[in-house]
Amino acid sequence: MNINVSRRGFLMGSAAGTAALLVGVNANGVLAAGSVAAATDLNPFVKIDADGTVTVIIKHFEMGQGTTTGLTTLVAEELDADWSTVQTAFAPADNERYSNLFFHAQGTGGSTSIANSFMQYREAGAAARDLLVRAAAQSWDVDASSIAVDNGILTSGGNSGHFGEFIAIAATLEAVEKPTVKTPDQFNLIGSDKLHRKDNSGKTNGTAMFAMDVNLPGMIYAAIMRSPKFGGTVVSFDDSAAKDVGGFIAAQVLPNKAGVVAFGKNTWAAFQSRDALSVQWDFSQAETRSTDTMIADHKALLDAPQFDANHEVPLASLEPVLARAAKTIDAEFTFPFLAHAPLESENCVIEPTKNGVRVHDGCQFPTFTRPMVAAALELDPSQVEIRTLYAGGSFGRRANATSDYNTEAAMAFAVSGRKVPVKLIWSREDDIRGGYYRPMSAHRAKIGLDADGKITGWDHRIAIKSIVKGTPFAGMVQGDIDPTSVEGVSESLYNVPNFGVGLSDFQTPVPINWWRSVGHTHTGFVMETLMDMLATETDQDPIEMRLAMLDPAGANQARMIEAIKQVREISGWKKGDKRGFASHFSFNTCVAVVADVTVEDTSVHVNKLFMAVECGVAVNPDVIRAQMEGGAGYALSAIFRNEITLTDGEVDQSNFPDYELLRNHEMPAIEVAIVQSNNAPTGVGEPGVPPTAPAVANAIFAKTGKRITDLPMTKAGFDFV
């Protein structure tokens, strides 16, 4: 048997010695059990030490979205463990053992953590419970059916013992392949509002470890001067002025010539040395356009889309249909580049090990980070160990296909001589000016109506740079269509006849990436604004019209109907309300929103949002509400004032004063209703974003009669107060 050294070290180091029971899945994908001492090839999700401590191995990293709490809840529920003592540990980098079942890669994203792991972790917990019960029955010489388990204690008659007392016997037993899991009526932890988050204490008292907190002996610090125009490369540099900076160590061109790295004895020295460099750039392959030109170029692509996203209804077939329409609704929308702006800027530490290197990072996609770092250092991926820590947000930033900041750190480590640990830190300005962005996009729609106001045809066109083409995610492309470009339009739940969707791929060196809720960030706004325009044009109640366009025989449509009805109830919506409504289906979750706003002249204040979410079984209701609230706040920042603009290819914004986040006094009251459901869990990290924006925009229209189609709303003259 052959076990990766770093993985074995992880298991040994996170156990109370070698006497620990491991429960998980073996190489054949079957539930199994064993001990650390036996060095099995087990993929553990549950580890129980001799003192009875239960540790849940978290395969999805924690960036604030609640995975450490959610996955632990699933195991603790089935194990009947003591919630207050259950601990967590992040899984080591191991694509085969800790793969995201939806991605077939080890990574966190797409609001899939609980949905992907719901049964996997529950069954691991149930299997562990079964093993301990059988072990106790053997130890006490009683029938297993007589044993009760509660809060980590097993009892039978006068016998009593904690989990750790039975791990030695349990490790010798064979785990059942398909353990019996609880039915919803038996849940004690799943669905409870009383569980404290597993990361609360550490993040409150300062003991939680983020990559930014890592400080290793002999470590040096690195900051990079990157091209001010995307796609520029280094011609030469002068570090004369940097040598006068206290703590300056050296400066080197990165191997890919994308920048010059300055090394310092501390963060400040690295930044000051970097800023003192004089660099000559080659901009021959760089982006040199300004924002206005790029918007015009997007709109030009709408005239003749490259691809039909709906092959059953090509755009050409809609021309005669729309020509015969009694009336048409026409609209054009534009959306800017947006930064992710996580509160912890990108950073990681790379240190040399006996067999290769160790990366300390809030690592979102180990499957990409390991080979990228390995390639930069000419190592085998097995020589790259990843120590995953907490991440201070991401919103998609850390999950880019090039593992950019990890690869930069590896290159910096390489040119430093590979002898001491190197800590690469991005400043806020680095990320705002030269990071990855939600792509700019443009939409154009023409909706044909007959004399009775019924839809006869819908021509919908989108121009946007593809997120996945030319990346390791290119396998997602379907017949030339990047699904992230059209999601939310092409998969709309509404029954729309003759629905054609055209797509054009915009080209630019500006690096783009998924941003919280990905394509739904713009498609949700467009679809729900158009639906509101349709309701206004046909004099229908916006909610009643949408309900009429949803088929209750469809599973997801029926879920959306429930969400819409619930938000109508909690908001007290009445026909003729001067409020805004929107609903959207994303990440297999249905969210409906009613927005109550006040508009005085050009000043807008969002008073309250009512949100209803149908996300299947609500594992952690408090986390779900927090994600809906956080998603709404994130959306409000973006729609009211956020944009990344370029002048001659260079980003105009630099930090929060000109890329302003939502302030506390601007956050509205939010009431979240969770639709009761026994469906399998679906995503909650992202679905709150898409419907919030159009609900607010529709509310502004209801108050003012002014339709907002270009974001941010400052373009329409509105201020957010």
XYZ file of C-alpha atoms in Angstrom:
721
model
C 0.000 0.000 0.000
C 1.291 3.461 -0.930
C 0.159 6.613 0.855
C 1.208 10.141 -0.096
C 3.539 11.356 2.628
C 1.792 14.684 3.085
C -1.582 12.977 3.330
C -0.320 10.510 5.912
C 1.249 13.388 7.784
C -2.082 15.182 7.705
C -3.901 12.208 9.200
C -1.250 11.574 11.842
C -0.879 15.239 12.742
C -4.578 15.889 13.126
C -5.230 12.813 15.278
C -4.504 12.234 18.951
C -1.666 9.861 18.133
C -2.284 6.845 15.913
C -5.286 5.496 17.824
C -7.993 7.039 15.714
C -10.904 5.603 13.789
C -11.279 6.764 10.204
C -14.528 6.411 8.282
C -14.939 7.322 4.654
C -14.736 5.888 1.157
C -12.098 3.467 -0.103
C -10.414 3.384 -3.509
C -13.428 1.535 -4.943
C -15.841 4.226 -3.809
C -17.293 2.013 -1.067
C -17.758 3.071 2.549
C -14.972 1.649 4.687
C -13.245 2.106 8.025
C -9.787 1.727 9.447
C -7.204 3.334 11.691
C -4.418 5.805 11.084
C -1.944 3.247 12.413
C -3.084 0.710 9.820
C -2.299 3.221 7.056
C -5.229 2.286 4.844
C -5.968 3.851 1.462
C -9.129 5.280 2.983
C -10.584 8.637 1.987
C -11.750 9.757 5.433
C -14.550 12.188 6.127
C -14.801 11.318 9.815
C -12.025 10.814 12.352
C -12.660 9.806 15.958
C -9.832 9.971 18.490
C -9.311 7.912 21.637
C -10.618 10.752 23.805
C -13.897 10.711 21.891
C -13.195 13.835 19.833
C -14.895 13.761 16.443
C -13.177 15.611 13.592
C -14.968 16.164 10.300
C -12.626 16.400 7.302
C -13.838 19.343 5.187
C -13.255 18.851 1.461
C -14.759 22.238 0.491
C -12.788 25.245 1.700
C -14.331 27.916 3.908
C -14.491 31.498 2.628
C -17.293 32.585 4.940
C -20.095 30.690 3.231
C -20.471 28.131 6.036
C -19.059 24.857 4.678
C -17.334 23.973 7.949
C -20.695 24.275 9.687
C -22.807 22.609 6.992
C -20.656 19.548 6.364
C -20.105 19.073 10.087
C -23.857 19.220 10.671
C -24.409 16.341 8.243
C -21.894 14.072 9.985
C -22.855 15.057 13.526
C -26.546 14.514 12.766
C -26.082 10.934 11.637
C -23.427 10.155 14.235
C -25.457 11.641 17.093
C -22.309 13.430 18.175
C -21.965 16.243 20.714
C -22.117 19.357 18.503
C -20.199 21.499 20.966
C -17.106 19.275 20.793
C -17.035 18.276 17.122
C -14.010 19.735 15.372
C -13.102 20.374 11.749
C -9.976 20.033 9.608
C -9.483 20.918 5.954
C -8.756 17.998 3.658
C -5.335 17.740 2.029
C -4.982 18.269 -1.710
C -6.013 14.968 -3.239
C -8.155 15.099 -6.358
C -9.089 11.418 -6.356
C -10.066 11.198 -2.705
C -11.657 14.593 -2.191
C -13.171 15.359 -5.578
C -16.216 17.568 -5.909
C -18.683 15.031 -7.297
C -20.185 17.628 -9.638
C -16.873 18.919 -11.025
C -14.859 15.675 -10.895
C -12.139 17.880 -9.452
C -11.215 18.998 -5.954
C -12.645 22.457 -5.669
C -15.306 24.666 -4.160
C -17.703 26.767 -6.214
C -20.990 26.978 -8.010
C -22.832 26.828 -4.667
C -22.345 23.052 -4.744
C -20.756 22.189 -1.398
C -23.803 20.946 0.498
C -25.631 19.752 -2.612
C -22.637 17.653 -3.670
C -21.817 16.294 -0.210
C -25.255 15.883 1.360
C -25.470 12.092 1.203
C -21.703 11.502 1.130
C -21.153 13.059 4.550
C -24.402 11.799 6.039
C -23.571 8.233 5.054
C -20.067 8.575 6.472
C -21.567 9.729 9.772
C -24.153 6.940 9.737
C -21.464 4.354 8.971
C -19.328 5.614 11.849
C -22.287 5.398 14.212
C -23.048 1.854 13.084
C -19.410 0.792 13.619
C -19.318 2.257 17.115
C -22.629 0.631 18.043
C -21.435 -2.785 16.862
C -18.121 -2.288 18.643
C -19.882 -1.381 21.892
C -22.204 -4.368 21.524
C -19.171 -6.623 21.169
C -17.409 -4.990 24.120
C -20.440 -5.187 26.417
C -21.740 -8.484 25.021
C -25.191 -7.021 24.375
C -27.444 -6.847 21.353
C -26.684 -3.860 19.125
C -30.378 -2.952 19.036
C -30.262 -2.215 22.762
C -27.699 0.545 22.367
C -28.706 4.202 22.276
C -26.456 7.051 21.108
C -26.817 10.645 22.243
C -24.340 13.526 22.285
C -21.359 11.248 21.732
C -22.279 8.767 24.466
C -23.374 5.155 23.908
C -25.564 3.491 26.515
C -27.193 0.095 27.054
C -28.692 -0.770 30.401
C -26.039 0.065 32.982
C -23.288 0.332 30.383
C -22.069 3.709 29.170
C -19.068 4.983 27.224
C -17.925 7.732 24.885
C -17.017 7.178 21.233
C -13.275 6.924 21.859
C -13.620 3.870 24.088
C -14.723 1.748 21.138
C -12.545 2.892 18.243
C -10.032 0.051 18.572
C -12.713 -2.578 18.006
C -14.597 -0.445 15.480
C -11.480 -0.119 13.322
C -11.397 -3.907 12.899
C -14.995 -4.125 11.692
C -16.211 -3.856 8.126
C -18.331 -0.814 7.409
C -21.757 -1.375 5.917
C -21.795 -0.372 2.270
C -25.119 1.452 2.470
C -25.870 2.578 6.033
C -29.347 3.627 7.057
C -29.638 7.400 7.346
C -32.242 9.325 9.273
C -35.552 10.443 7.849
C -36.362 14.167 8.097
C -38.647 13.635 11.081
C -35.656 12.261 13.014
C -33.397 15.276 12.456
C -32.066 17.021 15.549
C -29.312 19.167 14.033
C -30.266 19.459 10.376
C -32.740 22.325 10.175
C -31.876 23.659 13.628
C -31.601 27.409 14.173
C -29.664 26.896 17.394
C -26.314 25.670 16.067
C -23.407 28.052 16.414
C -21.136 28.223 13.368
C -17.976 26.174 13.694
C -15.826 29.100 12.559
C -17.454 31.678 14.841
C -15.157 31.410 17.841
C -11.870 31.404 15.943
C -12.868 34.325 13.767
C -14.062 36.252 16.814
C -11.089 35.671 19.105
C -8.461 35.878 16.373
C -7.250 32.275 16.495
C -8.629 31.378 13.045
C -5.736 31.055 10.590
C -5.870 32.738 7.197
C -3.069 32.613 4.647
C -2.370 36.254 5.504
C -1.543 35.125 9.065
C 1.195 32.672 8.041
C 4.639 33.711 9.270
C 7.429 31.156 8.854
C 11.041 31.338 10.056
C 13.305 33.012 7.515
C 10.364 34.047 5.326
C 10.794 36.874 2.828
C 8.025 38.954 1.278
C 7.217 39.545 -2.367
C 5.208 42.166 -4.272
C 4.893 42.342 -8.045
C 4.893 45.253 -10.459
C 2.414 44.153 -13.129
C 1.711 45.699 -16.495
C -0.651 48.699 -16.245
C -2.271 47.460 -19.470
C -3.553 43.900 -19.639
C -1.336 41.775 -21.852
C 1.802 43.915 -21.504
C 5.204 42.262 -20.957
C 8.485 43.410 -19.386
C 11.201 44.783 -21.667
C 13.585 45.940 -18.946
C 13.643 47.410 -15.453
C 15.746 49.616 -13.219
C 15.870 48.945 -9.468
C 18.251 51.765 -8.537
C 15.650 53.610 -6.471
C 14.441 50.380 -4.855
C 17.901 49.786 -3.443
C 17.439 52.852 -1.258
C 14.366 51.338 0.430
C 15.020 49.934 3.893
C 14.499 46.174 3.893
C 14.906 45.790 0.112
C 16.414 42.408 -0.821
C 16.313 42.064 -4.616
C 14.173 42.421 -7.750
C 13.765 39.940 -10.599
C 11.753 39.632 -13.809
C 9.193 36.834 -13.559
C 9.895 33.939 -15.939
C 6.754 34.695 -17.959
C 7.744 38.391 -18.249
C 4.352 39.433 -16.940
C 5.917 41.470 -14.163
C 8.864 42.279 -11.928
C 8.908 40.899 -8.392
C 10.486 42.860 -5.555
C 11.572 41.036 -2.395
C 11.653 42.662 1.011
C 12.217 41.769 4.640
C 8.611 42.658 5.430
C 5.388 43.560 3.622
C 6.019 47.295 3.679
C 9.545 46.894 2.327
C 8.282 44.688 -0.493
C 5.545 47.161 -1.479
C 7.816 50.207 -1.241
C 10.554 48.474 -3.222
C 8.067 47.397 -5.861
C 6.700 50.918 -6.204
C 10.222 52.295 -6.613
C 10.933 50.137 -9.666
C 11.089 51.693 -13.123
C 9.823 49.230 -15.737
C 9.713 49.444 -19.516
C 6.775 47.562 -21.042
C 5.884 46.075 -24.410
C 2.197 46.865 -25.044
C 2.017 45.441 -28.580
C -0.356 42.644 -27.469
C -2.073 44.589 -24.720
C -5.595 45.977 -24.402
C -5.497 49.690 -25.268
C -9.211 50.494 -25.669
C -11.222 52.655 -23.312
C -14.576 51.707 -21.809
C -16.770 53.634 -24.251
C -15.115 51.931 -27.208
C -15.458 48.518 -25.619
C -19.174 49.088 -24.967
C -19.651 50.123 -28.589
C -17.789 47.028 -29.738
C -20.044 44.824 -27.605
C -23.146 46.437 -29.078
C -21.841 45.992 -32.619
C -21.650 42.244 -31.998
C -25.378 42.221 -31.223
C -26.174 43.073 -34.840
C -25.081 39.650 -36.106
C -24.644 37.053 -33.330
C -22.054 34.344 -33.965
C -23.982 31.454 -32.418
C -27.566 30.318 -31.834
C -27.710 29.217 -28.213
C -31.178 27.736 -28.773
C -30.708 25.502 -31.801
C -34.436 24.738 -31.919
C -35.268 28.408 -32.492
C -32.550 30.082 -34.593
C -32.730 33.866 -34.634
C -33.302 33.898 -38.388
C -36.604 32.087 -37.881
C -37.864 34.897 -35.650
C -37.665 37.663 -38.227
C -41.050 36.915 -39.870
C -42.638 36.172 -36.480
C -41.620 39.532 -35.048
C -42.517 41.322 -38.297
C -46.112 40.139 -37.857
C -46.311 41.173 -34.193
C -49.018 43.674 -33.250
C -46.546 45.322 -30.889
C -42.955 44.817 -29.787
C -41.019 45.522 -26.610
C -37.460 46.564 -27.409
C -34.659 47.041 -24.911
C -30.876 47.180 -24.767
C -28.749 46.640 -21.657
C -25.081 47.122 -20.784
C -23.118 45.840 -17.805
C -19.613 46.885 -16.727
C -16.594 44.908 -15.644
C -16.799 44.258 -11.896
C -14.071 43.398 -9.394
C -14.597 40.618 -6.856
C -13.089 42.713 -4.023
C -12.827 40.054 -1.293
C -11.793 41.636 2.011
C -8.685 39.437 2.212
C -6.641 40.281 -0.852
C -4.826 37.495 -2.699
C -1.815 36.038 -0.920
C -0.081 32.764 -0.264
C 3.144 31.362 1.127
C 5.377 28.807 -0.573
C 8.040 27.052 1.477
C 10.550 24.375 0.515
C 10.060 20.851 1.843
C 12.233 17.750 1.679
C 10.281 16.430 -1.303
C 9.127 19.647 -2.991
C 7.124 22.593 -1.717
C 4.243 23.373 0.589
C 1.665 26.032 -0.343
C -0.165 27.813 2.470
C -3.335 29.242 0.957
C -7.056 29.737 1.266
C -7.124 27.362 -1.682
C -10.377 27.159 -3.625
C -9.324 24.737 -6.366
C -6.441 22.418 -5.360
C -6.976 20.484 -8.602
C -5.694 23.503 -10.545
C -3.289 24.946 -7.999
C -1.143 21.829 -7.611
C -0.297 21.321 -11.303
C 0.064 25.068 -11.931
C 2.535 25.486 -9.083
C 4.283 22.256 -10.108
C 4.670 23.446 -13.696
C 6.105 26.791 -12.596
C 8.689 24.978 -10.462
C 9.256 22.027 -12.823
C 8.030 19.583 -10.210
C 5.616 16.693 -10.289
C 2.204 17.660 -8.824
C 2.708 15.004 -6.139
C 5.605 17.134 -4.853
C 3.256 20.051 -4.170
C 1.545 19.907 -0.806
C -1.277 22.343 -0.047
C -2.159 23.461 3.446
C -5.626 24.945 3.121
C -6.540 27.750 5.496
C -9.540 30.026 5.875
C -10.113 32.527 3.077
C -11.428 36.016 3.723
C -13.931 35.898 0.884
C -13.539 35.011 -2.779
C -16.758 35.492 -4.772
C -15.014 33.525 -7.543
C -11.707 35.404 -7.462
C -9.638 32.496 -6.085
C -11.099 29.948 -8.490
C -9.587 31.162 -11.747
C -8.284 28.487 -14.102
C -4.698 29.791 -14.086
C -4.364 29.888 -10.268
C -2.767 33.248 -10.956
C -1.536 34.341 -7.544
C -0.368 30.829 -6.645
C 1.556 30.608 -9.909
C 3.035 34.062 -9.317
C 4.141 32.978 -5.861
C 5.752 29.880 -7.355
C 7.620 31.968 -9.923
C 8.740 34.371 -7.199
C 9.929 31.427 -5.119
C 11.829 30.094 -8.137
C 13.692 33.320 -8.871
C 14.405 33.852 -5.156
C 16.609 30.766 -5.118
C 14.125 28.304 -3.556
C 15.943 28.325 -0.200
C 13.525 30.193 2.082
C 9.750 30.603 2.301
C 8.295 33.348 0.112
C 5.078 35.182 0.941
C 3.407 36.902 -2.008
C 0.902 39.613 -1.111
C -1.405 41.546 -3.421
C -2.422 44.987 -2.254
C -6.011 46.153 -2.650
C -4.825 48.338 -5.519
C -3.157 45.347 -7.178
C -6.443 43.460 -7.208
C -8.694 46.327 -8.284
C -6.344 47.454 -11.040
C -4.987 44.133 -12.242
C -7.054 41.215 -11.022
C -9.830 39.193 -12.626
C -13.245 40.664 -13.376
C -16.886 39.848 -13.998
C -16.983 40.312 -17.801
C -18.513 43.354 -19.432
C -21.610 42.437 -21.442
C -24.411 43.796 -23.601
C -27.927 42.450 -24.270
C -30.543 43.342 -26.852
C -34.065 41.929 -26.781
C -37.149 42.242 -28.961
C -40.364 40.673 -27.711
C -43.286 40.315 -30.092
C -46.879 40.514 -28.803
C -50.151 39.738 -30.526
C -53.292 41.864 -30.288
C -54.192 40.185 -26.984
C -50.809 40.909 -25.435
C -49.578 37.308 -25.704
C -45.929 36.662 -26.549
C -45.443 35.504 -30.142
C -41.648 35.529 -30.267
C -38.581 36.581 -28.280
C -35.268 37.567 -29.908
C -32.547 37.772 -27.261
C -28.908 38.606 -28.055
C -25.856 38.647 -25.789
C -22.278 39.805 -26.368
C -19.736 38.861 -23.721
C -16.258 37.412 -23.379
C -16.339 33.675 -22.655
C -15.174 32.722 -19.200
C -14.325 29.101 -20.014
C -13.115 28.971 -23.618
C -9.373 28.415 -23.770
C -9.196 27.348 -20.120
C -9.181 23.960 -18.336
C -12.957 24.467 -17.990
C -13.411 24.380 -21.783
C -15.167 21.018 -21.492
C -18.221 22.976 -20.376
C -18.603 24.460 -23.864
C -21.559 22.972 -25.702
C -21.636 23.424 -29.465
C -19.607 26.662 -29.362
C -21.768 28.007 -26.531
C -20.198 28.886 -23.203
C -23.120 28.096 -20.871
C -21.968 30.721 -18.372
C -22.601 33.385 -21.017
C -26.274 32.543 -21.538
C -27.357 30.846 -18.302
C -30.421 32.476 -16.857
C -31.739 33.230 -20.337
C -31.434 29.938 -22.184
C -32.633 27.988 -19.150
C -35.399 30.345 -18.062
C -38.252 28.632 -16.257
C -40.881 30.766 -18.004
C -42.935 29.266 -20.803
C -41.985 31.506 -23.730
C -42.909 30.533 -27.321
C -40.371 31.048 -30.124
C -37.536 31.934 -27.748
C -34.326 32.536 -29.708
C -30.990 33.301 -28.052
C -27.983 34.603 -29.977
C -24.462 34.807 -28.571
C -21.242 36.529 -29.641
C -17.878 36.076 -27.930
C -16.180 39.394 -27.212
C -12.373 39.362 -27.389
C -10.086 41.253 -25.017
C -6.891 40.585 -23.022
C -8.715 41.784 -19.890
C -8.760 38.727 -17.593
C -12.277 37.693 -16.639
C -13.653 35.076 -14.316
C -16.804 33.933 -12.575
C -18.149 36.495 -10.164
C -20.698 35.672 -7.502
C -23.577 34.016 -9.437
C -21.568 34.140 -12.710
C -23.734 34.714 -15.815
C -26.870 35.103 -13.741
C -25.513 38.468 -12.561
C -26.512 40.035 -15.872
C -29.009 37.552 -17.340
C -31.173 37.662 -14.211
C -31.311 41.448 -14.341
C -32.236 41.469 -18.012
C -34.871 38.734 -17.835
C -36.622 40.139 -14.790
C -36.531 43.706 -16.118
C -38.036 42.496 -19.379
C -40.706 40.586 -17.474
C -41.577 43.766 -15.606
C -41.726 45.676 -18.899
C -44.038 42.967 -20.249
C -46.312 43.238 -17.204
C -46.440 47.025 -17.571
C -47.145 46.865 -21.317
C -49.964 44.340 -20.872
C -51.336 45.889 -17.655
C -50.808 42.757 -15.566
C -49.765 42.298 -11.956
C -46.060 41.363 -12.106
C -46.465 38.415 -9.745
C -49.668 37.045 -11.260
C -48.177 37.289 -14.747
C -45.106 35.282 -13.753
C -47.174 32.633 -11.994
C -49.220 32.243 -15.159
C -46.006 31.670 -17.149
C -44.797 28.850 -14.872
C -46.016 25.289 -15.399
C -46.746 23.666 -12.015
C -46.158 20.255 -13.602
C -42.466 21.065 -13.906
C -40.453 20.264 -10.792
C -38.405 23.469 -10.729
C -41.337 25.572 -11.894
C -43.400 24.193 -9.012
C -40.594 25.114 -6.604
C -40.488 28.627 -8.014
C -44.241 28.970 -7.685
C -43.912 28.148 -3.976
C -41.142 30.710 -3.516
C -43.142 33.403 -5.305
C -46.274 32.687 -3.295
C -44.325 32.777 -0.045
C -42.665 36.117 -0.762
C -46.032 37.519 -1.805
C -47.427 36.428 1.542
C -44.646 37.734 3.799
C -44.446 41.046 1.921
C -48.188 41.621 1.802
C -47.936 42.325 -1.941
C -51.066 43.741 -3.502
C -51.790 44.510 -7.154
C -50.851 48.077 -7.908
C -48.079 48.175 -5.283
C -45.391 50.751 -5.927
C -42.776 48.157 -5.143
C -40.542 45.932 -7.235
C -40.642 42.193 -7.761
C -38.235 39.721 -9.341
C -37.594 36.001 -9.179
C -34.804 33.909 -10.591
C -33.669 30.287 -10.801
C -29.941 29.738 -10.442
C -27.705 27.017 -9.022
C -30.830 24.827 -8.837
C -32.372 27.217 -6.332
C -35.474 29.404 -6.598
C -35.407 32.890 -5.070
C -38.154 35.519 -5.187
C -37.704 39.103 -3.984
C -39.962 42.066 -3.239
C -38.164 45.410 -2.871
C -39.528 48.420 -1.003
C -37.669 51.624 -1.894
C -37.909 55.348 -1.300
C -36.962 57.735 -4.101
C -36.506 61.446 -3.453
C -35.458 63.317 -6.577
C -32.473 61.201 -7.674
C -31.712 59.681 -4.277
C -32.706 56.063 -3.716
C -32.887 54.222 -0.425
C -33.805 50.546 -0.197
C -35.982 50.271 2.888
C -36.610 46.556 2.988
C -36.199 43.407 0.957
C -38.465 40.408 1.336
C -36.842 37.209 0.076
C -38.171 33.667 -0.233
C -35.869 30.793 -1.103
C -36.587 27.207 -2.076
C -33.264 25.385 -1.670
C -34.388 21.901 -0.695
C -33.634 20.635 2.805
C -32.481 23.598 4.887
C -29.421 22.100 6.576
C -28.473 25.316 8.416
C -31.311 27.882 8.252
C -29.199 30.593 9.868
C -26.471 30.139 7.244
C -29.076 30.209 4.465
C -30.522 33.488 5.734
C -27.015 34.934 6.055
C -26.191 33.958 2.474
C -29.408 35.508 1.154
C -28.671 38.712 3.083
C -25.029 38.764 2.022
C -25.926 38.101 -1.596
C -28.427 40.950 -1.542
C -25.867 43.345 -0.070
C -23.293 42.285 -2.646
C -25.804 42.917 -5.437
C -26.739 46.349 -4.116
C -23.095 47.494 -4.077
C -22.728 46.398 -7.667
C -25.912 47.790 -9.174
C -25.802 51.210 -7.574
C -22.215 52.324 -7.935
C -19.651 49.644 -8.790
C -17.878 49.474 -12.137
C -14.404 48.917 -13.466
C -13.667 51.360 -16.281
C -10.624 51.633 -18.520
C -8.865 54.576 -20.119
C -6.546 53.541 -22.941
C -6.516 50.028 -21.498
C -5.678 51.034 -17.924
C -8.104 50.580 -15.013
C -9.315 53.860 -13.520
C -10.288 52.540 -10.070
C -7.802 51.562 -7.387
C -9.362 51.006 -3.959
C -12.580 51.238 -1.981
C -12.859 55.055 -2.193
C -13.543 54.679 -5.935
C -14.840 51.100 -5.895
C -17.131 51.647 -2.957
C -18.728 48.871 -0.951
C -22.162 49.051 0.647
C -22.066 50.912 3.962
C -23.833 49.738 7.119
C -26.437 52.505 7.017
C -27.243 51.654 3.396
C -28.044 48.001 4.101
C -31.814 47.497 4.096
C -33.791 45.396 6.511
C -34.168 41.917 5.010
C -36.788 39.307 5.827
C -35.979 35.836 4.541
C -38.496 33.018 4.315
C -37.214 29.502 3.659
C -39.714 27.315 1.835
C -40.181 24.047 3.708
C -38.928 21.242 1.493
C -37.684 17.662 1.608
C -35.985 17.989 -1.773
C -32.229 17.442 -1.886
C -30.323 20.603 -0.892
C -29.385 23.072 -3.621
C -27.091 26.114 -3.686
C -27.433 29.155 -1.412
C -24.130 31.036 -1.700
C -24.978 32.760 -4.973
C -28.735 32.646 -5.793
C -29.582 35.677 -3.644
C -27.635 37.994 -5.963
C -29.496 37.765 -9.329
C -33.086 38.693 -8.346
C -32.134 41.436 -5.879
C -30.892 43.847 -8.541
C -33.942 43.733 -10.858
C -36.345 43.803 -7.910
C -34.817 47.120 -6.834
C -34.698 48.456 -10.405
C -38.341 47.492 -10.904
C -39.213 49.244 -7.643
C -37.510 52.414 -8.876
C -39.560 52.193 -12.061
C -42.745 51.723 -10.031
C -41.918 54.921 -8.113
C -40.556 57.077 -10.940
C -41.535 55.565 -14.292
C -37.842 55.507 -15.214
C -36.545 52.203 -16.565
C -32.925 51.322 -15.749
C -31.140 49.264 -18.392
C -27.501 50.303 -17.973
C -25.552 49.548 -14.806
C -24.438 50.911 -12.464
C -27.506 53.019 -11.718
C -25.400 56.139 -11.423
C -25.565 56.170 -15.244
C -29.290 56.830 -14.903
C -28.594 59.679 -12.494
C -29.519 57.856 -9.282
C -27.588 58.093 -6.028
C -27.774 55.444 -3.336
C -28.318 56.740 0.197
